[in-house]
Short mmCIF file of C-alpha atoms (C1' of nucleotides) in Angstrom, two decimals:
data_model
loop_
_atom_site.label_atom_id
_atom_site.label_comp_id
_atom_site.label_asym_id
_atom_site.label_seq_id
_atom_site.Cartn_x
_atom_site.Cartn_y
_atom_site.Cartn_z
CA UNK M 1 228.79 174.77 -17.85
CA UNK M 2 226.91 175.08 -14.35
CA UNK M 3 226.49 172.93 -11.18
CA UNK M 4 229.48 171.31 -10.82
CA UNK M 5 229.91 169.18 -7.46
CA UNK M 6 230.94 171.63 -4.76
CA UNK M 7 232.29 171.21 -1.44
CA UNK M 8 228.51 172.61 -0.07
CA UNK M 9 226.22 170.73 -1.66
CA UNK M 10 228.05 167.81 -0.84
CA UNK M 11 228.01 168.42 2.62
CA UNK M 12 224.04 168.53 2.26
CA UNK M 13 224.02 165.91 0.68
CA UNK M 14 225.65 163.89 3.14
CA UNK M 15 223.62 165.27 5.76
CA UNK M 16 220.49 164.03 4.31
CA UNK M 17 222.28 160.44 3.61
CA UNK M 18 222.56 161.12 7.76
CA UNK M 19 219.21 161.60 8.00
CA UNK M 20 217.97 159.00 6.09
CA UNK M 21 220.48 156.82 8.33
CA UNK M 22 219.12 158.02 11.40
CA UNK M 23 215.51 157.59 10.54
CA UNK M 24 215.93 154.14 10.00
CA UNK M 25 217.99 153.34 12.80
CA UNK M 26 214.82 154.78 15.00
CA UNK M 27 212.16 152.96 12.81
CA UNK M 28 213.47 149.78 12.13
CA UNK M 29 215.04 149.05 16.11
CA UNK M 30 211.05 150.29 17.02
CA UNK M 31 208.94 148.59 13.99
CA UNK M 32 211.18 146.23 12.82
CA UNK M 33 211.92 146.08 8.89
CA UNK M 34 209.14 144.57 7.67
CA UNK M 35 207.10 146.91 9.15
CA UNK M 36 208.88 150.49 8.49
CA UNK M 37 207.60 151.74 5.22
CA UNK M 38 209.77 153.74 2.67
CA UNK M 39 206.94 156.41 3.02
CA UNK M 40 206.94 156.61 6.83
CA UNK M 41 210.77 156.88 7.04
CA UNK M 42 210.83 159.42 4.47
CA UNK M 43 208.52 161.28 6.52
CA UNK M 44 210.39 161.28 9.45
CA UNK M 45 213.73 162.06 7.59
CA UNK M 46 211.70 164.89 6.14
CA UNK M 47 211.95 164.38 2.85
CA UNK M 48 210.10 162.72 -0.13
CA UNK M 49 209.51 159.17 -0.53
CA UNK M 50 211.54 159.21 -3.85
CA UNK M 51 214.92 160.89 -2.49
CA UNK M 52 215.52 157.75 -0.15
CA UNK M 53 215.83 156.49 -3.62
CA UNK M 54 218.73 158.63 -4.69
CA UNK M 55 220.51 157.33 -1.82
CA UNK M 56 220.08 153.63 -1.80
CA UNK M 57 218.76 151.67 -4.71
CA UNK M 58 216.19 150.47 -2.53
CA UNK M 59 214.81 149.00 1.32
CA UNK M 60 217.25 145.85 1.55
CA UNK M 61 220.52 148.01 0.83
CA UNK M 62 219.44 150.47 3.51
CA UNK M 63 218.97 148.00 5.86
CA UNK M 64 222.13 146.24 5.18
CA UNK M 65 223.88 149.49 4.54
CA UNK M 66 223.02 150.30 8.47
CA UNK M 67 223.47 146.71 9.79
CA UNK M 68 226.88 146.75 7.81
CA UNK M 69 227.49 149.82 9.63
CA UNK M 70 226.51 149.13 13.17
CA UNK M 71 228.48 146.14 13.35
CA UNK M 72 231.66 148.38 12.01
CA UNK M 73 231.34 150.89 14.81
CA UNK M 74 231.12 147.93 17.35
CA UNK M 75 234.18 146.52 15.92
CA UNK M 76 236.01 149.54 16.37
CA UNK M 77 235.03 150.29 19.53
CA UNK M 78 236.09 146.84 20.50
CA UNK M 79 239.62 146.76 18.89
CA UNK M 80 240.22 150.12 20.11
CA UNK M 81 239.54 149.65 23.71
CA UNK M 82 241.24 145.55 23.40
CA UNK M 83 244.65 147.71 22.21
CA UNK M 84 245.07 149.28 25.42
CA UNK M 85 245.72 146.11 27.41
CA UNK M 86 247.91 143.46 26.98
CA UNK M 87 246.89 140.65 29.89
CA UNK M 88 244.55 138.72 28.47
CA UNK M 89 241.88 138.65 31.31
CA UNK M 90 241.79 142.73 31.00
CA UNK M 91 241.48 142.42 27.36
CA UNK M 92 238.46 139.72 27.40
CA UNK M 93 236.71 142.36 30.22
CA UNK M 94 237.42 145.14 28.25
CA UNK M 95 235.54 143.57 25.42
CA UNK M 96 232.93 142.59 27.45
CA UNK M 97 232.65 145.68 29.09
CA UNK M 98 232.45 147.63 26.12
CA UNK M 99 229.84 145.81 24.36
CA UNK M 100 227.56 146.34 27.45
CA UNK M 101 228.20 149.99 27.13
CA UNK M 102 227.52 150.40 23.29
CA UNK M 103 224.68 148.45 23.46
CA UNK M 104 222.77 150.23 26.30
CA UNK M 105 223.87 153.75 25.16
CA UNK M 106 222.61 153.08 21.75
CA UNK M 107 219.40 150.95 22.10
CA UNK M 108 218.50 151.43 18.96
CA UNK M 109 221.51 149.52 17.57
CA UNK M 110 221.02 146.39 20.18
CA UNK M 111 217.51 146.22 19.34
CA UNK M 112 218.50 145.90 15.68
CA UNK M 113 221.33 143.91 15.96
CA UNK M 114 219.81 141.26 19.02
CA UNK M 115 216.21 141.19 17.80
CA UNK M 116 215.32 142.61 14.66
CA UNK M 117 217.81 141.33 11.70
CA UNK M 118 217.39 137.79 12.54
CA UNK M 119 213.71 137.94 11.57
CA UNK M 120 214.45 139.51 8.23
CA UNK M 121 215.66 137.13 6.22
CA UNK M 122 217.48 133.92 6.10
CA UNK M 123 220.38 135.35 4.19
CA UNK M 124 220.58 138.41 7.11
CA UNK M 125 220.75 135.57 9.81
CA UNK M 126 223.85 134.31 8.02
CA UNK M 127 225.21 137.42 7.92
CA UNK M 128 224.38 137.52 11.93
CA UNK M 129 225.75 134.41 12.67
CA UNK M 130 228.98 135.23 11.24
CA UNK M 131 229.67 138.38 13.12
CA UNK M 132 228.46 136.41 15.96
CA UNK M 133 231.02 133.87 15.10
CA UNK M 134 233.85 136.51 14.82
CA UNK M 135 233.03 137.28 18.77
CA UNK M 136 233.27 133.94 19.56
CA UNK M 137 236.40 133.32 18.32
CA UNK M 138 237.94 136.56 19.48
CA UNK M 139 236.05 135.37 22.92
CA UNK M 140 237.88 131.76 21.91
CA UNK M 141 241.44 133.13 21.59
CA UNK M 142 241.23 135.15 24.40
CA UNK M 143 240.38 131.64 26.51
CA UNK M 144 242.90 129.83 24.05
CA UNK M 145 245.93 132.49 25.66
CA UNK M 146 244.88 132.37 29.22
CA UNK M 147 244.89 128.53 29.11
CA UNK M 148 248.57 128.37 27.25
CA UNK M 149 249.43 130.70 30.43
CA UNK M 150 247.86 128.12 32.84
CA UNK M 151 245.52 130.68 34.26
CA UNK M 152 242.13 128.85 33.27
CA UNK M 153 241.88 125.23 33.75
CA UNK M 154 241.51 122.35 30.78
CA UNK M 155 238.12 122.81 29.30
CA UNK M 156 236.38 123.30 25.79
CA UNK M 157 237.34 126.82 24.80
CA UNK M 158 234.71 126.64 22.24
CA UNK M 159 231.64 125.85 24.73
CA UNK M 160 232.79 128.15 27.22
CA UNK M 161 233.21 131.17 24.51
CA UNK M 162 230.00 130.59 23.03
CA UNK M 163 228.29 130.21 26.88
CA UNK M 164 230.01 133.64 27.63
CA UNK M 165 228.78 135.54 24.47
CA UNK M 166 225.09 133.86 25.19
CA UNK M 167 224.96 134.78 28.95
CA UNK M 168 226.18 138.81 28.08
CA UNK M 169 223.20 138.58 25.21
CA UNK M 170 220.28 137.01 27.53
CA UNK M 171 221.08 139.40 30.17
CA UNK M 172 221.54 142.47 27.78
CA UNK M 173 218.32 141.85 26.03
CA UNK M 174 216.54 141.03 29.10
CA UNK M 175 217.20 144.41 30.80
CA UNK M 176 216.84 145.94 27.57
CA UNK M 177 213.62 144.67 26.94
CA UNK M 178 212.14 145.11 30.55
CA UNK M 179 213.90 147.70 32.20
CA UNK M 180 217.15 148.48 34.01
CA UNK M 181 217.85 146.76 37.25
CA UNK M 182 218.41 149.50 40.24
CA UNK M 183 221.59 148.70 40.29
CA UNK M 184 222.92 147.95 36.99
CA UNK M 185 226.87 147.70 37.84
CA UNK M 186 226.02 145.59 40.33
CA UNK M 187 224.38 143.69 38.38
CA UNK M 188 227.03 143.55 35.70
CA UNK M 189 229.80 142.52 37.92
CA UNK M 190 227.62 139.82 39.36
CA UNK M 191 227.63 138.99 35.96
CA UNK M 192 231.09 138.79 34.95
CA UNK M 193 231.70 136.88 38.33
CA UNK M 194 228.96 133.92 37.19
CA UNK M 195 231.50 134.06 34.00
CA UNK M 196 235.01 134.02 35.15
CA UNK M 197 233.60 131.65 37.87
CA UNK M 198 232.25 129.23 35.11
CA UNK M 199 235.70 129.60 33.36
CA UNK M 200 237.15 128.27 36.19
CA UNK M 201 238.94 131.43 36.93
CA UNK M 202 241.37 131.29 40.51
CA UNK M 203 241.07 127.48 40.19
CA UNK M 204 244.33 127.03 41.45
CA UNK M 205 243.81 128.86 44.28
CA UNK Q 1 168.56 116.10 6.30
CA UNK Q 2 171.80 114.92 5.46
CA UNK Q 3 175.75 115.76 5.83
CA UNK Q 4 175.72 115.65 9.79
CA UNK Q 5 178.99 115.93 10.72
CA UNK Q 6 179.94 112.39 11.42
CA UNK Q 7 183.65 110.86 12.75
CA UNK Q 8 185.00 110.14 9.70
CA UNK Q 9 184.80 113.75 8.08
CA UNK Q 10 185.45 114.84 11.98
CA UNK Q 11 188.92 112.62 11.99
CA UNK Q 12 189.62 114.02 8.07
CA UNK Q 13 189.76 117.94 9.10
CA UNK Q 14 191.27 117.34 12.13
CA UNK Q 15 194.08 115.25 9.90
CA UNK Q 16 193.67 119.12 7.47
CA UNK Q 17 194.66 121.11 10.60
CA UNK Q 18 197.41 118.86 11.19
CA UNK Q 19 198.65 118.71 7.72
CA UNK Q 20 198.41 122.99 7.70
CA UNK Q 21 199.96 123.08 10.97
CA UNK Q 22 202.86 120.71 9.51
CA UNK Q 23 203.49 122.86 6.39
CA UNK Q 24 203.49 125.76 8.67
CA UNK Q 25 205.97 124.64 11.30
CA UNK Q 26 208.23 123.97 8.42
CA UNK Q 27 208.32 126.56 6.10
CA UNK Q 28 208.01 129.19 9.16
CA UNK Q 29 211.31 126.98 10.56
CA UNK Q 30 212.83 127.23 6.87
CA UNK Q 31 211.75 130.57 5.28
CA UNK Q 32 210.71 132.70 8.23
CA UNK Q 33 207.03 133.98 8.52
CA UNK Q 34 207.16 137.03 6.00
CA UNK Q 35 208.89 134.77 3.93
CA UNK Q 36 206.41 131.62 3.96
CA UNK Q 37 203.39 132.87 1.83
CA UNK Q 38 199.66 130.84 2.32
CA UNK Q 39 199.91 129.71 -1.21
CA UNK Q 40 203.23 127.97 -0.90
CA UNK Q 41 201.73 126.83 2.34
CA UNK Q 42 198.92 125.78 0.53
CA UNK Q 43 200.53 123.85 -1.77
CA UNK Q 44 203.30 122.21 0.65
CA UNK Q 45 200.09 120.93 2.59
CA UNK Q 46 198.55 119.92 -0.47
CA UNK Q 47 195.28 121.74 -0.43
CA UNK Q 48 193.90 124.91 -1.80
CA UNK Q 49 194.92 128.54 -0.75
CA UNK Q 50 191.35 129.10 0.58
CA UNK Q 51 191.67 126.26 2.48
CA UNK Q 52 193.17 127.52 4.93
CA UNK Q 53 191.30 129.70 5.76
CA UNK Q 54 188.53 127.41 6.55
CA UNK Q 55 191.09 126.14 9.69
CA UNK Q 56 192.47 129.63 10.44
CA UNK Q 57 190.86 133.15 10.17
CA UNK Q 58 193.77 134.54 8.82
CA UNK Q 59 197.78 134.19 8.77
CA UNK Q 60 198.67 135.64 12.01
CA UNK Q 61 195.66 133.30 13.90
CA UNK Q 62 198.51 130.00 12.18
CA UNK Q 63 201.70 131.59 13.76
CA UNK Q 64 199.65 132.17 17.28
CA UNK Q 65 198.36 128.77 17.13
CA UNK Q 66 201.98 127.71 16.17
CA UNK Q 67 204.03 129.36 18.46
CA UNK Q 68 202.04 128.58 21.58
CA UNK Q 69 200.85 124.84 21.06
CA UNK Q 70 205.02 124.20 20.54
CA UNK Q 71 205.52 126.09 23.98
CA UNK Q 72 203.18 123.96 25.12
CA UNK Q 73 204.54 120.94 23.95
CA UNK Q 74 207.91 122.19 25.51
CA UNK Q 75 206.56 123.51 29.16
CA UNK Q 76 204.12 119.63 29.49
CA UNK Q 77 207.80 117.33 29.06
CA UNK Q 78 209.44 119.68 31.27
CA UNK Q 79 207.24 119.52 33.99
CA UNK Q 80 206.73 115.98 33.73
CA UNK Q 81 210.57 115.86 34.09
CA UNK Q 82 210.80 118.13 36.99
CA UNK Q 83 208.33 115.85 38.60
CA UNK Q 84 210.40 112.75 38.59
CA UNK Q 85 212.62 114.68 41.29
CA UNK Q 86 212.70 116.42 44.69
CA UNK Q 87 216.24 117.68 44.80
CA UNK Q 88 216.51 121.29 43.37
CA UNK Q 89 219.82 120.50 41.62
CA UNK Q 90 217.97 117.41 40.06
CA UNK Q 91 214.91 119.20 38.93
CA UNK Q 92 217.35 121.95 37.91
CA UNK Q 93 219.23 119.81 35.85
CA UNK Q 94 216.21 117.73 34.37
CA UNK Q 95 215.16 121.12 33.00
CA UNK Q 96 217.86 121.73 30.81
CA UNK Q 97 218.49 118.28 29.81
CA UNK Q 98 215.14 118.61 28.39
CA UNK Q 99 214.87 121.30 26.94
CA UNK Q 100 218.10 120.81 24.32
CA UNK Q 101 216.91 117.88 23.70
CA UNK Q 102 213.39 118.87 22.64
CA UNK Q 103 215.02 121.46 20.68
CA UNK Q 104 217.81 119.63 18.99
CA UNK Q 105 214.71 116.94 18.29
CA UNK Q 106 212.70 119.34 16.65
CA UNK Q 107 214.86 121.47 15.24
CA UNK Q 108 212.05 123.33 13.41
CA UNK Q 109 210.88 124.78 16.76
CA UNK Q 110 214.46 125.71 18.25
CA UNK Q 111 214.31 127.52 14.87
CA UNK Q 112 210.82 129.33 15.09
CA UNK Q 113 211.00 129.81 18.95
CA UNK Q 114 214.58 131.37 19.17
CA UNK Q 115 215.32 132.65 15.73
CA UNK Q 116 212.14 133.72 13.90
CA UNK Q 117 209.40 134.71 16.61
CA UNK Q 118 211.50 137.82 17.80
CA UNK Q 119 211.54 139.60 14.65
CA UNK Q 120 207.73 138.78 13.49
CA UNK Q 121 206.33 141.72 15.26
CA UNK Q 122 206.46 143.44 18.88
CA UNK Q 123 204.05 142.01 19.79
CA UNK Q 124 205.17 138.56 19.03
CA UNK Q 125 208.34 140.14 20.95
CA UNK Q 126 206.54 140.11 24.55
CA UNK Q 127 204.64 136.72 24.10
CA UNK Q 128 208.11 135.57 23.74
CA UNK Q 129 209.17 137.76 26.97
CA UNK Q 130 206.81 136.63 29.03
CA UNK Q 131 207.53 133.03 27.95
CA UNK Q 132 211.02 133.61 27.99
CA UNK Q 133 210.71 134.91 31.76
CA UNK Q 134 208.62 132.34 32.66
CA UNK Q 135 211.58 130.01 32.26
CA UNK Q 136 213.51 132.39 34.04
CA UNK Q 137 211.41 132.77 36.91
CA UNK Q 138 211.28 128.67 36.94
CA UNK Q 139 215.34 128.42 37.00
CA UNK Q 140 215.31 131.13 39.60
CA UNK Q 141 212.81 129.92 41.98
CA UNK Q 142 215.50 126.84 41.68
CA UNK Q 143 218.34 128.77 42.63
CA UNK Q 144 216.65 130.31 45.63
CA UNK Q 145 216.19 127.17 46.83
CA UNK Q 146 219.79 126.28 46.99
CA UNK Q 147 220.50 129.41 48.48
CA UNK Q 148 218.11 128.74 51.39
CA UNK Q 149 219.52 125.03 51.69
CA UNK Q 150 222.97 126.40 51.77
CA UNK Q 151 223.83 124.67 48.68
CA UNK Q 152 224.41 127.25 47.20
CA UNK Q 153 226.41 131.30 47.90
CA UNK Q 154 225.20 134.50 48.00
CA UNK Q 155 224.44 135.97 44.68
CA UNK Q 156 221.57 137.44 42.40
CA UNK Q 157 219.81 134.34 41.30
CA UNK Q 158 218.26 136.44 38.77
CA UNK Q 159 221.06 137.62 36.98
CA UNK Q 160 222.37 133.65 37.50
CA UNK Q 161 218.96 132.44 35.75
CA UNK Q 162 219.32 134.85 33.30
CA UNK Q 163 222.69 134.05 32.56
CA UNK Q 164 222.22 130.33 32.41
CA UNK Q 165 219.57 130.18 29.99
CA UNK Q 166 221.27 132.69 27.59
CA UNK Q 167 224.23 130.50 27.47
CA UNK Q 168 222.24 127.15 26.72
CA UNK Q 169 220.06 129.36 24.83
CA UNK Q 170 223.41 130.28 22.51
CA UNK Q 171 225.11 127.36 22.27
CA UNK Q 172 221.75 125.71 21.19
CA UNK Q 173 221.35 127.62 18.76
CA UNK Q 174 225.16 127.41 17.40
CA UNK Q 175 224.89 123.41 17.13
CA UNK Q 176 221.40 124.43 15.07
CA UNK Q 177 223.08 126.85 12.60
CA UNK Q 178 226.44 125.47 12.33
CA UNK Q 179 226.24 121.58 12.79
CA UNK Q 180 226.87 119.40 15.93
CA UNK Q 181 230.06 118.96 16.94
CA UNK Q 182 231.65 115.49 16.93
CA UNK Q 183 231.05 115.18 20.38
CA UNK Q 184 227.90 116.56 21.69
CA UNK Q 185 227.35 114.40 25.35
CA UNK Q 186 230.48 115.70 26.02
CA UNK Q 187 230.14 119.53 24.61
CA UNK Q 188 226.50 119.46 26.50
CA UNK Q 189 227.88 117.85 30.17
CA UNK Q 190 231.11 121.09 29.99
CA UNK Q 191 228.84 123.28 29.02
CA UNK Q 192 226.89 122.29 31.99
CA UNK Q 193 229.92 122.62 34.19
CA UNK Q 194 230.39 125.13 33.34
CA UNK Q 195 227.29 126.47 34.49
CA UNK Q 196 227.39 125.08 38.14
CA UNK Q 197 230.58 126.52 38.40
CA UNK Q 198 229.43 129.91 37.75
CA UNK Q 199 226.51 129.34 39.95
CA UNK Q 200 229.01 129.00 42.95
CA UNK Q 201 228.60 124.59 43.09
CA UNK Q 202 230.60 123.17 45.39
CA UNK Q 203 231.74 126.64 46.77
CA UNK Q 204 231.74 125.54 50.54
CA UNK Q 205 234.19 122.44 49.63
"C1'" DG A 1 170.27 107.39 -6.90
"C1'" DT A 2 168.91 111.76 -5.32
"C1'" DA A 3 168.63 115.73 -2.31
"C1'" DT A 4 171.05 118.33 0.77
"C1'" DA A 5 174.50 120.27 3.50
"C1'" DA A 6 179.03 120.85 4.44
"C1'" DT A 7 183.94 121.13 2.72
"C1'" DA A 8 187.33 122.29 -0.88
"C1'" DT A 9 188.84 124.92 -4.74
"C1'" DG A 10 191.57 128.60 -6.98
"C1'" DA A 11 190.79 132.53 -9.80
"C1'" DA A 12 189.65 137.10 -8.78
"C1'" DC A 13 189.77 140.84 -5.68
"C1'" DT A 14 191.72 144.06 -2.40
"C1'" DC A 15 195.01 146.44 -0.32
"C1'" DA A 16 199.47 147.81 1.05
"C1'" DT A 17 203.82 149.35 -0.27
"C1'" DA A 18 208.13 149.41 -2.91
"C1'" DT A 19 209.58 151.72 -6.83
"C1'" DT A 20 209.41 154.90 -10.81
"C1'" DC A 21 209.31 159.13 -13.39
"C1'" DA A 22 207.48 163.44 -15.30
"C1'" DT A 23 207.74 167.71 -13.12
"C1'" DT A 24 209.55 171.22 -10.05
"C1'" DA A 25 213.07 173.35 -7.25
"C1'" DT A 26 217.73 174.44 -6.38
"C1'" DA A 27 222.55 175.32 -7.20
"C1'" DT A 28 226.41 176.92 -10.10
"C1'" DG A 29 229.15 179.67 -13.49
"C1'" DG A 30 229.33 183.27 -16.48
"C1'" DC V 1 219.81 187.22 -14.39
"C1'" DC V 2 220.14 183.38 -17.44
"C1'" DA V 3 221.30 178.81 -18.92
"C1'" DT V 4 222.03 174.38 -17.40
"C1'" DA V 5 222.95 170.53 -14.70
"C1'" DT V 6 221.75 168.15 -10.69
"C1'" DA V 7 218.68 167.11 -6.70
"C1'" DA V 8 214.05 166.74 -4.81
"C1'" DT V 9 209.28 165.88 -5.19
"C1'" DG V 10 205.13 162.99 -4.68
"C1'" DA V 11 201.49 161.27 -7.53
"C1'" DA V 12 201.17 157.37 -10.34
"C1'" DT V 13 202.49 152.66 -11.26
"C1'" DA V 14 203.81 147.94 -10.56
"C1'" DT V 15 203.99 144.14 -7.78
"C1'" DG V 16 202.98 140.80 -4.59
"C1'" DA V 17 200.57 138.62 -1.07
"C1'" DG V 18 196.53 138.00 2.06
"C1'" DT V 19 191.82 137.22 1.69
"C1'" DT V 20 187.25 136.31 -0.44
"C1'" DC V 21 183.64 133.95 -2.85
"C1'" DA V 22 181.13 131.80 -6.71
"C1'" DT V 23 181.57 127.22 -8.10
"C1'" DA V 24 182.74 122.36 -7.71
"C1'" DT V 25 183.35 118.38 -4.98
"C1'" DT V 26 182.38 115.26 -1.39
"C1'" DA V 27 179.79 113.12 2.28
"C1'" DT V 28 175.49 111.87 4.45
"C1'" DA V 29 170.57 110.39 4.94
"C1'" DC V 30 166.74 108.39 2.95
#
DNA sequence: GTATAATATGAACTCATATTCATTATATGG
DNA sequence: CCATATAATGAATATGAGTTCATATTATAC
């Protein structure tokens, strides 16, 4: 009997799983998928072309694998920062506000999420479009609530949700892709102002 | 002497290119470009693989020529919209109107222009960043105007332009992945609402 | 109809890269 | 330290797609 599973070479193992993780994240958010080669990204995991192999049965389930798992830390962040509020305004900002933060912390993830998987495949912008979806209709509830408590006017929930999501993206992308702004909470708030404006927020005012 | 190019052969390639140009459009709409290879181009256009290649050095010279003639075709019916009016909320409004309708019209270039040119390559990435800005720029210069005519408050007009296109630019592209709703004039004239009222319309009334 | 010059063809070629696998290195238990 | 089981290696292989080119077809001029 010898080399049984121990608690070490576990460990190392998962590190290198890590690795091979974090190389992608880098190579595919900076070449895209089509053009990050097994070989390259086992070069800058440090490790041979054939261990990526050991880990994932091949290029699509890492990819997915680290779209899948993107999306899940997003999520969490989300719910977990939506949990400590209760009116629905601070619960739609803290969503908002959140999914700024993630995605400028971690470019790598925005780039991936926002520019690269749509371009991989057909069946990975269905997979986009729902998780897009499920923001939208969290977005969508959240409008749904507010209007029940008369504090937005009438208006399509659905439009206005899906004009919310689309104005955070454009803006998001575009300082991702050009640069900062000086003053990037300025920015921002001007930005949630052109929103709860265009929800019609304080119209009875 | 003999076989001087004459109209007839002339009028025949020309009809090739368009044919090539066709199958491209579509299967780069449909499959994405990785995805669309030059034989099944080939064969959707009804010539030979080599063909092709008599129209186009190579596969990347077809997207180029794709990508920019339908940006073209987009930024000639704008302007000629814009030019039917003087007042900047007119020309403002002229330029959206257009533009979802060109793209719910041709739904194979909403596709290629806002799904599948981002992910292509980087440097497919800043053609569409420059273009991208250039509308930008367009629906800013608008909004500046306003200001200065008092139309319109105080605000960052570029953070407003930026805002406004991504939320067209979304719920465009939800009616092209998802289907139409029942209702679109009406969907299309909240949605623009929606828009002036984050912009600050009517704030002096 | 024939000569000629250009276009069209598609099998063959090239090249890149995802994947495999015989070999080597490493870890464990006794 | 040895036996063995697992992980790691990277050269070799398989695959697929973009591109080429010898050949065939078509169009023109006389």
């Amino acid at each position: 009997m010898a080399y049984r599973e121990t608690r070490r070479t576990q460990e190392k193992m998962a590190q290198k799983k890590e690795d091979i993780i974090k190389a992608a994240r880098e190579l595919f958010a900076e070449k895209g998928y089509q053009g990050t080669s097994i070989k390259a990204l086992a070069q800058k995991a440090k490790i041979a072309t054939g261990t990526v192999y050991l880990y994932f049965a091949n290029k699509e389930e890492l990819i997915q694998f680290v779209v899948d798992e993107m999306f899940q830390e997003l999520l969490t962040v989300i719910k977990n920062e939506r949990k400590k509020y209760t009116d629905g305004f601070d619960k739609l900002q803290a969503s908002i506000d959140v999914c700024f933060q993630v995605f400028l912390k971690e470019r790598t993830m925005a780039k991936i999420l926002l520019v690269q998987v749509p371009g991989i495949s057909t069946s990975f912008q269905k997979k986009l479009l729902k998780i897009e979806n499920e923001f939208v209709r969290w977005t969508k509830k959240d409008l749904e609530e507010l209007k029940l408590e008369g504090r937005l006017p009438e208006g399509d929930t659905l439009v206005s949700a899906i004009a919310l999501v689309g104005s955070f993206r454009q803006v998001l992308l575009h300082y991702l892709m050009e640069g900062e702004p000086k003053d990037l909470e300025t920015a921002f708030i001007n930005l949630k102002k052109y929103n709860l404006r265009g929800l019609g927020h304080g119209h009875e005012s």
